[in-house]
Amino acid sequence: MTSNEERPGSGRRFQRALVTGGSGFLGSHVCDALVAAGTAVVCLDNHCTGDPANVAHLMGHPLFSLVTADVSEGAEVAGRVDLVLHLASPASPSDYARLPLETLAAGGPGTAAALRVARRDGARFVLASTSEVYGDPLEHPQREDYWGNVNPVGPRAMYDEAKRYAEALTTTYGRVHGLSTGIVRIFNTYGPRLRADDGRAVPNFIRQAVADLPLTVYGSGDQTRSLCYVDDTVAGLLALAGSDHPGPVNIGSQEEVTVRDLALLIRDLTGSRSVLDFRPAPPDDPRQRRPDIGRARRLLGWSPRVPLREGLLRTIAATAERPSLSRAEP
Ligand code: UDP
């Protein structure tokens, strides 16, 4: 039995789902969970940050098909779906800095195209939004009714504002067209299949630690994040999909750690001799982040189950099995 099948709020079964961004880190785990639950999956991805290798094990499965296309240019999906999950977007700060206009397009025209498919078929629609809608938060922990502290012209604006617009579009489109829509705000998630070169803290520290290279801590390292193991995140997302709730619902871990402690923990778990290498802090880097998950607990019966240490051990083990993950530059 998968963890998702045990959870309240995920009782509704879907026949056929469109997953945009389905070849990405999170998307590929969502495809796995849906196929395991007997839902046919159309995975649509342009592979700008996703990787077909993430779904290679699903190729040839009768419930799985892969469409290589950019949802921002319109989603051509043959045949009816009863669930649309819009996950397509660069999600790592270095990826969305490298692909700024693509990131805005994924949130704007990409969300609109995915919503049109849902409307065409009367499908349930779920947007994968982000804790970044809270920006550098002035309230802690972050509740869904906090409106956030986002710099609209800063270096993270293309992602934060794309997701904020996507939330507004989802909500408004659903209201205007009588569509069942939901929004999950996903906090930092980690696990197997994170790209080694995606620039985020967990893959960077693992890659550096296993090679005994210095661990690059940005700023003082006192900034915090709450890291959720990918299986828990997927279960939360699918629990909201299986409900009729519009959200937004925070999905994330309660285990808040400083970035410095995260680096030290990964060093310990890998048995590494790496030293900490403090680098300048990136501008607008949020100083603290932890979700209030009261709403997810109440509405979906969801809370994360995998402790940070355990999740990191699984991620480190998966990294060792996929040699490409340790090849990127430091
Ligand atoms: N970070 C770091 N070293 C790295 C990568 C990231 O110190 O090699 C920091 C980053 O500045 C941020 C935190 O780790 O404070 C989480 O960054 P990440 O890119 O993983 O996710 P974010 O929450 O910023 O989207």
Short mmCIF file of C-alpha atoms and ligand atoms in Angstrom, two decimals:
data_model
loop_
_atom_site.label_atom_id
_atom_site.label_comp_id
_atom_site.label_asym_id
_atom_site.label_seq_id
_atom_site.Cartn_x
_atom_site.Cartn_y
_atom_site.Cartn_z
CA MET A 1 0.00 0.00 0.00
CA THR A 2 1.41 3.40 -0.93
CA SER A 3 1.36 6.14 1.66
CA ASN A 4 -1.07 8.04 -0.53
CA GLU A 5 -3.71 5.30 -0.47
CA GLU A 6 -3.79 5.47 3.32
CA ARG A 7 -4.53 9.14 3.47
CA PRO A 8 -7.92 10.74 3.83
CA GLY A 9 -8.82 13.22 1.10
CA SER A 10 -7.30 11.10 -1.63
CA GLY A 11 -10.27 8.78 -2.06
CA ARG A 12 -11.35 10.05 -5.48
CA ARG A 13 -9.93 7.99 -8.31
CA PHE A 14 -9.11 9.50 -11.65
CA GLN A 15 -9.21 7.71 -14.99
CA ARG A 16 -6.73 9.80 -16.94
CA ALA A 17 -4.53 12.72 -15.91
CA LEU A 18 -2.51 15.33 -17.76
CA VAL A 19 0.68 16.15 -15.84
CA THR A 20 2.52 19.17 -17.24
CA GLY A 21 6.15 19.12 -16.19
CA GLY A 22 5.79 15.37 -15.70
CA SER A 23 9.43 14.65 -16.57
CA GLY A 24 10.74 16.95 -13.89
CA PHE A 25 11.89 16.04 -10.41
CA LEU A 26 8.51 16.40 -8.70
CA GLY A 27 6.45 15.64 -11.82
CA SER A 28 8.07 12.27 -12.39
CA HIS A 29 7.25 11.18 -8.84
CA VAL A 30 3.66 12.36 -9.38
CA CYS A 31 3.48 10.27 -12.59
CA ASP A 32 4.76 7.25 -10.65
CA ALA A 33 2.12 7.65 -7.94
CA LEU A 34 -0.72 8.09 -10.43
CA VAL A 35 0.27 5.09 -12.55
CA ALA A 36 0.65 3.00 -9.38
CA ALA A 37 -2.90 4.01 -8.43
CA GLY A 38 -4.21 2.88 -11.84
CA THR A 39 -4.61 6.34 -13.40
CA ALA A 40 -3.52 6.73 -17.00
CA VAL A 41 -1.01 9.59 -17.36
CA VAL A 42 -0.24 11.94 -20.22
CA CYS A 43 3.09 13.49 -19.27
CA LEU A 44 3.73 16.74 -21.13
CA ASP A 45 7.16 18.30 -20.86
CA ASN A 46 9.54 20.34 -23.02
CA HIS A 47 12.51 19.08 -20.98
CA CYS A 48 13.95 22.55 -20.41
CA THR A 49 14.69 21.46 -16.85
CA GLY A 50 13.06 18.04 -16.77
CA ASP A 51 14.72 14.91 -18.09
CA PRO A 52 13.14 12.02 -20.02
CA ALA A 53 15.40 9.75 -17.96
CA ASN A 54 13.18 10.52 -14.95
CA VAL A 55 10.27 8.69 -16.61
CA ALA A 56 12.27 6.18 -18.67
CA HIS A 57 11.05 3.36 -16.40
CA LEU A 58 7.44 4.26 -17.29
CA MET A 59 7.97 4.19 -21.05
CA GLY A 60 6.07 1.30 -22.56
CA HIS A 61 3.71 1.08 -19.61
CA PRO A 62 0.14 0.90 -20.97
CA LEU A 63 -0.99 3.67 -18.62
CA PHE A 64 1.78 6.10 -19.55
CA SER A 65 2.48 8.35 -22.51
CA LEU A 66 4.99 11.14 -22.98
CA VAL A 67 4.33 14.22 -25.11
CA THR A 68 7.31 16.47 -25.76
CA ALA A 69 5.86 19.96 -26.02
CA ASP A 70 5.93 23.37 -24.38
CA VAL A 71 2.69 23.97 -22.49
CA SER A 72 3.30 27.73 -22.78
CA GLU A 73 2.68 27.37 -26.50
CA GLY A 74 -0.59 25.51 -25.94
CA ALA A 75 -1.36 21.99 -24.82
CA GLU A 76 -2.63 19.62 -27.50
CA VAL A 77 -3.95 16.64 -25.59
CA ALA A 78 -5.84 13.99 -27.53
CA GLY A 79 -8.58 12.23 -25.61
CA ARG A 80 -10.41 13.16 -22.45
CA VAL A 81 -8.76 13.67 -19.08
CA ASP A 82 -10.47 14.05 -15.70
CA LEU A 83 -7.49 15.57 -13.89
CA VAL A 84 -4.99 18.26 -14.93
CA LEU A 85 -1.94 18.86 -12.75
CA HIS A 86 0.01 21.92 -13.83
CA LEU A 87 3.57 21.47 -12.57
CA ALA A 88 5.54 22.75 -15.56
CA SER A 89 8.03 25.45 -14.56
CA PRO A 90 11.68 25.86 -13.74
CA ALA A 91 11.74 25.72 -9.94
CA SER A 92 15.33 26.12 -8.81
CA PRO A 93 16.60 29.70 -8.35
CA SER A 94 19.49 29.15 -10.74
CA ASP A 95 17.16 27.59 -13.34
CA TYR A 96 14.63 30.38 -13.27
CA ALA A 97 17.42 32.98 -13.38
CA ARG A 98 18.74 31.18 -16.50
CA LEU A 99 15.26 30.82 -18.03
CA PRO A 100 13.47 33.97 -16.86
CA LEU A 101 11.03 34.52 -19.73
CA GLU A 102 10.29 30.80 -19.99
CA THR A 103 9.45 30.83 -16.28
CA LEU A 104 7.03 33.73 -16.71
CA ALA A 105 5.51 31.96 -19.71
CA ALA A 106 5.02 28.72 -17.77
CA GLY A 107 3.10 30.63 -15.10
CA GLY A 108 1.10 32.80 -17.52
CA PRO A 109 0.26 31.26 -20.93
CA GLY A 110 1.24 27.81 -19.63
CA THR A 111 -1.30 27.96 -16.83
CA ALA A 112 -3.92 29.32 -19.24
CA ALA A 113 -3.32 26.44 -21.68
CA ALA A 114 -3.55 23.83 -18.94
CA LEU A 115 -6.75 25.42 -17.63
CA ARG A 116 -8.27 25.27 -21.11
CA VAL A 117 -7.70 21.51 -21.24
CA ALA A 118 -9.42 21.17 -17.87
CA ARG A 119 -12.35 23.26 -19.07
CA ARG A 120 -12.64 21.33 -22.32
CA ASP A 121 -13.01 18.08 -20.40
CA GLY A 122 -14.65 19.30 -17.17
CA ALA A 123 -11.58 17.97 -15.32
CA ARG A 124 -10.35 18.80 -11.84
CA PHE A 125 -7.41 21.25 -12.11
CA VAL A 126 -4.57 21.61 -9.61
CA LEU A 127 -1.84 24.22 -9.77
CA ALA A 128 1.53 23.51 -8.20
CA SER A 129 2.29 26.84 -6.59
CA THR A 130 5.09 27.62 -4.20
CA SER A 131 6.16 29.01 -0.85
CA GLU A 132 7.88 31.68 -2.95
CA VAL A 133 4.51 33.47 -3.16
CA TYR A 134 5.32 34.53 0.44
CA GLY A 135 8.62 36.05 -0.74
CA ASP A 136 10.95 36.93 2.14
CA PRO A 137 8.20 36.42 4.71
CA LEU A 138 7.56 38.84 7.54
CA GLU A 139 5.26 36.33 9.25
CA HIS A 140 6.50 33.02 10.59
CA PRO A 141 5.43 30.30 10.13
CA GLN A 142 3.62 31.11 6.89
CA ARG A 143 -0.14 30.59 6.81
CA GLU A 144 -2.17 30.56 3.63
CA ASP A 145 -3.87 33.84 4.53
CA TYR A 146 -0.53 35.69 4.61
CA TRP A 147 -0.17 37.75 1.41
CA GLY A 148 3.59 37.73 1.34
CA ASN A 149 6.54 40.05 0.89
CA VAL A 150 7.67 39.76 -2.73
CA ASN A 151 9.96 42.10 -4.64
CA PRO A 152 8.21 42.39 -8.04
CA VAL A 153 11.36 43.59 -9.83
CA GLY A 154 13.96 41.53 -7.95
CA PRO A 155 16.05 38.57 -9.10
CA ARG A 156 13.39 36.04 -8.02
CA ALA A 157 10.47 38.02 -9.45
CA MET A 158 10.10 35.93 -12.60
CA TYR A 159 9.27 32.87 -10.50
CA ASP A 160 7.45 34.44 -7.57
CA GLU A 161 5.23 36.67 -9.68
CA ALA A 162 4.61 33.98 -12.31
CA LYS A 163 3.26 31.72 -9.57
CA ARG A 164 1.27 34.54 -7.97
CA TYR A 165 -0.29 35.31 -11.36
CA ALA A 166 -0.92 31.60 -11.92
CA GLU A 167 -2.78 31.47 -8.61
CA ALA A 168 -4.91 34.48 -9.58
CA LEU A 169 -5.60 33.01 -13.01
CA THR A 170 -6.52 29.59 -11.58
CA THR A 171 -8.87 31.10 -9.03
CA THR A 172 -10.51 33.52 -11.46
CA TYR A 173 -10.79 31.05 -14.34
CA GLY A 174 -12.35 28.48 -12.04
CA ARG A 175 -14.90 30.99 -10.78
CA VAL A 176 -15.79 32.35 -14.22
CA HIS A 177 -16.10 28.95 -15.89
CA GLY A 178 -17.40 26.92 -12.95
CA LEU A 179 -14.35 24.66 -12.93
CA SER A 180 -13.12 22.69 -9.91
CA THR A 181 -9.66 24.11 -9.21
CA GLY A 182 -7.15 23.67 -6.40
CA ILE A 183 -3.84 25.28 -5.46
CA VAL A 184 -1.03 23.70 -3.46
CA ARG A 185 1.81 25.87 -2.20
CA ILE A 186 4.78 23.57 -2.19
CA PHE A 187 7.65 24.31 0.18
CA ASN A 188 11.21 23.07 -0.37
CA THR A 189 11.11 19.47 -1.54
CA TYR A 190 14.00 17.06 -2.04
CA GLY A 191 14.55 13.44 -2.95
CA PRO A 192 15.84 11.17 -5.69
CA ARG A 193 16.03 12.65 -9.23
CA LEU A 194 16.93 16.18 -8.20
CA ARG A 195 19.37 17.30 -10.88
CA ALA A 196 22.91 17.49 -9.51
CA ASP A 197 23.44 20.79 -11.31
CA ASP A 198 20.11 22.43 -10.48
CA GLY A 199 21.85 24.67 -7.98
CA ARG A 200 19.69 23.98 -4.95
CA ALA A 201 21.10 23.40 -1.50
CA VAL A 202 20.41 19.65 -1.16
CA PRO A 203 21.86 18.48 -4.50
CA ASN A 204 24.77 20.92 -4.19
CA PHE A 205 25.70 19.78 -0.69
CA ILE A 206 25.34 16.07 -1.53
CA ARG A 207 27.42 16.38 -4.69
CA GLN A 208 30.08 18.41 -2.91
CA ALA A 209 30.13 16.20 0.21
CA VAL A 210 30.55 12.90 -1.62
CA ALA A 211 33.54 14.40 -3.44
CA ASP A 212 34.99 15.95 -0.24
CA LEU A 213 34.70 19.36 -1.90
CA PRO A 214 33.93 22.49 0.16
CA LEU A 215 30.21 22.90 0.91
CA THR A 216 29.12 26.26 -0.52
CA VAL A 217 27.03 27.98 2.16
CA TYR A 218 25.55 31.26 0.92
CA GLY A 219 25.49 34.13 3.39
CA SER A 220 25.79 33.40 7.11
CA GLY A 221 24.01 30.06 6.79
CA ASP A 222 21.55 31.22 9.48
CA GLN A 223 18.69 31.39 7.00
CA THR A 224 16.21 28.53 7.42
CA ARG A 225 14.29 26.15 5.20
CA SER A 226 11.88 23.30 6.00
CA LEU A 227 12.62 20.38 3.73
CA CYS A 228 9.93 17.91 2.75
CA TYR A 229 10.71 14.49 1.30
CA VAL A 230 9.26 14.10 -2.19
CA ASP A 231 6.94 11.17 -1.37
CA ASP A 232 5.24 13.29 1.28
CA THR A 233 4.90 16.25 -1.10
CA VAL A 234 3.36 14.04 -3.79
CA ALA A 235 0.89 12.57 -1.29
CA GLY A 236 -0.18 16.08 -0.22
CA LEU A 237 -0.59 17.25 -3.80
CA LEU A 238 -2.67 14.21 -4.75
CA ALA A 239 -4.74 14.51 -1.58
CA LEU A 240 -5.74 18.02 -2.65
CA ALA A 241 -6.41 16.78 -6.17
CA GLY A 242 -8.71 14.08 -4.76
CA SER A 243 -10.66 16.62 -2.75
CA ASP A 244 -12.88 19.41 -4.05
CA HIS A 245 -11.08 22.06 -2.05
CA PRO A 246 -9.85 25.15 -3.91
CA GLY A 247 -6.94 25.82 -1.56
CA PRO A 248 -4.48 27.33 -1.39
CA VAL A 249 -3.05 24.65 0.88
CA ASN A 250 0.53 24.66 2.15
CA ILE A 251 2.38 21.39 1.63
CA GLY A 252 5.69 21.23 3.43
CA SER A 253 7.69 19.98 6.35
CA GLN A 254 7.68 21.23 9.93
CA GLU A 255 11.37 20.35 10.39
CA GLU A 256 12.99 23.77 10.03
CA VAL A 257 16.78 23.84 9.80
CA THR A 258 19.40 26.49 9.17
CA VAL A 259 21.28 26.09 5.91
CA ARG A 260 24.49 25.70 7.89
CA ASP A 261 23.03 22.81 9.89
CA LEU A 262 21.74 21.25 6.69
CA ALA A 263 25.25 21.34 5.23
CA LEU A 264 26.69 19.81 8.40
CA LEU A 265 24.03 17.09 8.50
CA ILE A 266 24.71 16.10 4.89
CA ARG A 267 28.42 16.09 5.65
CA ASP A 268 27.82 13.71 8.58
CA LEU A 269 25.45 11.43 6.66
CA THR A 270 27.90 11.06 3.78
CA GLY A 271 30.92 10.60 6.07
CA SER A 272 32.55 13.48 4.24
CA ARG A 273 35.63 15.52 5.17
CA SER A 274 34.32 18.66 3.39
CA VAL A 275 34.79 22.06 5.00
CA LEU A 276 32.19 24.83 4.89
CA ASP A 277 32.91 27.52 2.29
CA PHE A 278 30.90 30.67 3.06
CA ARG A 279 29.97 32.61 -0.08
CA PRO A 280 28.09 35.91 -0.55
CA ALA A 281 24.35 35.74 0.08
CA PRO A 282 22.20 35.95 -3.07
CA PRO A 283 19.98 39.06 -3.14
CA ASP A 284 16.41 38.63 -1.81
CA ASP A 285 17.22 35.18 -0.41
CA PRO A 286 14.35 34.46 2.03
CA ARG A 287 15.68 34.48 5.60
CA GLN A 288 13.21 32.01 7.10
CA ARG A 289 10.65 29.58 5.80
CA ARG A 290 8.33 27.10 7.49
CA PRO A 291 4.75 26.34 6.54
CA ASP A 292 1.80 26.33 8.86
CA ILE A 293 0.18 23.06 7.73
CA GLY A 294 -2.95 23.27 9.89
CA ARG A 295 -5.13 23.57 6.80
CA ALA A 296 -3.65 20.49 5.12
CA ARG A 297 -4.07 18.50 8.34
CA ARG A 298 -7.69 19.57 8.79
CA LEU A 299 -8.89 19.37 5.20
CA LEU A 300 -6.82 16.52 3.83
CA GLY A 301 -5.65 14.61 6.90
CA TRP A 302 -2.17 15.15 5.49
CA SER A 303 1.10 15.68 7.28
CA PRO A 304 4.63 14.68 6.30
CA ARG A 305 5.96 11.37 7.56
CA VAL A 306 9.56 11.04 6.47
CA PRO A 307 12.02 12.69 8.89
CA LEU A 308 14.75 14.84 7.34
CA ARG A 309 17.55 12.49 8.28
CA GLU A 310 15.78 9.49 6.75
CA GLY A 311 14.86 11.38 3.58
CA LEU A 312 18.41 12.61 3.14
CA LEU A 313 19.78 9.09 3.56
CA ARG A 314 17.41 7.87 0.82
CA THR A 315 18.42 10.77 -1.42
CA ILE A 316 22.12 10.18 -0.87
CA ALA A 317 21.68 6.47 -1.66
CA ALA A 318 19.81 7.30 -4.88
CA THR A 319 22.52 9.79 -5.85
CA ALA A 320 25.14 7.08 -5.52
CA GLU A 321 23.11 4.87 -7.89
CA ARG A 322 22.91 7.58 -10.56
CA PRO A 323 26.49 8.56 -11.34
CA SER A 324 25.49 11.57 -13.48
CA LEU A 325 24.38 13.22 -10.25
CA SER A 326 27.92 13.59 -9.02
CA ARG A 327 29.46 14.83 -12.26
CA ALA A 328 28.42 18.51 -12.30
CA GLU A 329 30.98 21.21 -11.51
CA PRO A 330 31.30 22.29 -7.84
N1 UDP B 1 22.12 27.63 -0.58
C1 UDP B 1 23.41 27.54 -0.10
N2 UDP B 1 24.33 26.88 -0.86
C2 UDP B 1 24.04 26.29 -2.04
C3 UDP B 1 22.72 26.38 -2.52
C4 UDP B 1 21.79 27.07 -1.77
O1 UDP B 1 23.73 28.05 0.98
O2 UDP B 1 24.96 25.72 -2.65
C5 UDP B 1 21.12 28.33 0.25
C6 UDP B 1 20.31 29.39 -0.48
O3 UDP B 1 20.98 30.63 -0.45
C7 UDP B 1 19.04 29.39 0.34
C8 UDP B 1 18.90 27.94 0.80
O4 UDP B 1 20.19 27.36 0.67
O5 UDP B 1 19.18 30.21 1.49
C9 UDP B 1 17.93 27.14 -0.03
O6 UDP B 1 18.25 27.37 -1.37
P1 UDP B 1 17.61 26.50 -2.52
O7 UDP B 1 18.16 27.02 -3.80
O8 UDP B 1 17.76 25.06 -2.23
O9 UDP B 1 16.05 26.78 -2.44
P2 UDP B 1 15.18 28.12 -2.27
O10 UDP B 1 14.46 27.91 -1.00
O11 UDP B 1 16.09 29.31 -2.18
O12 UDP B 1 14.32 28.15 -3.46
#
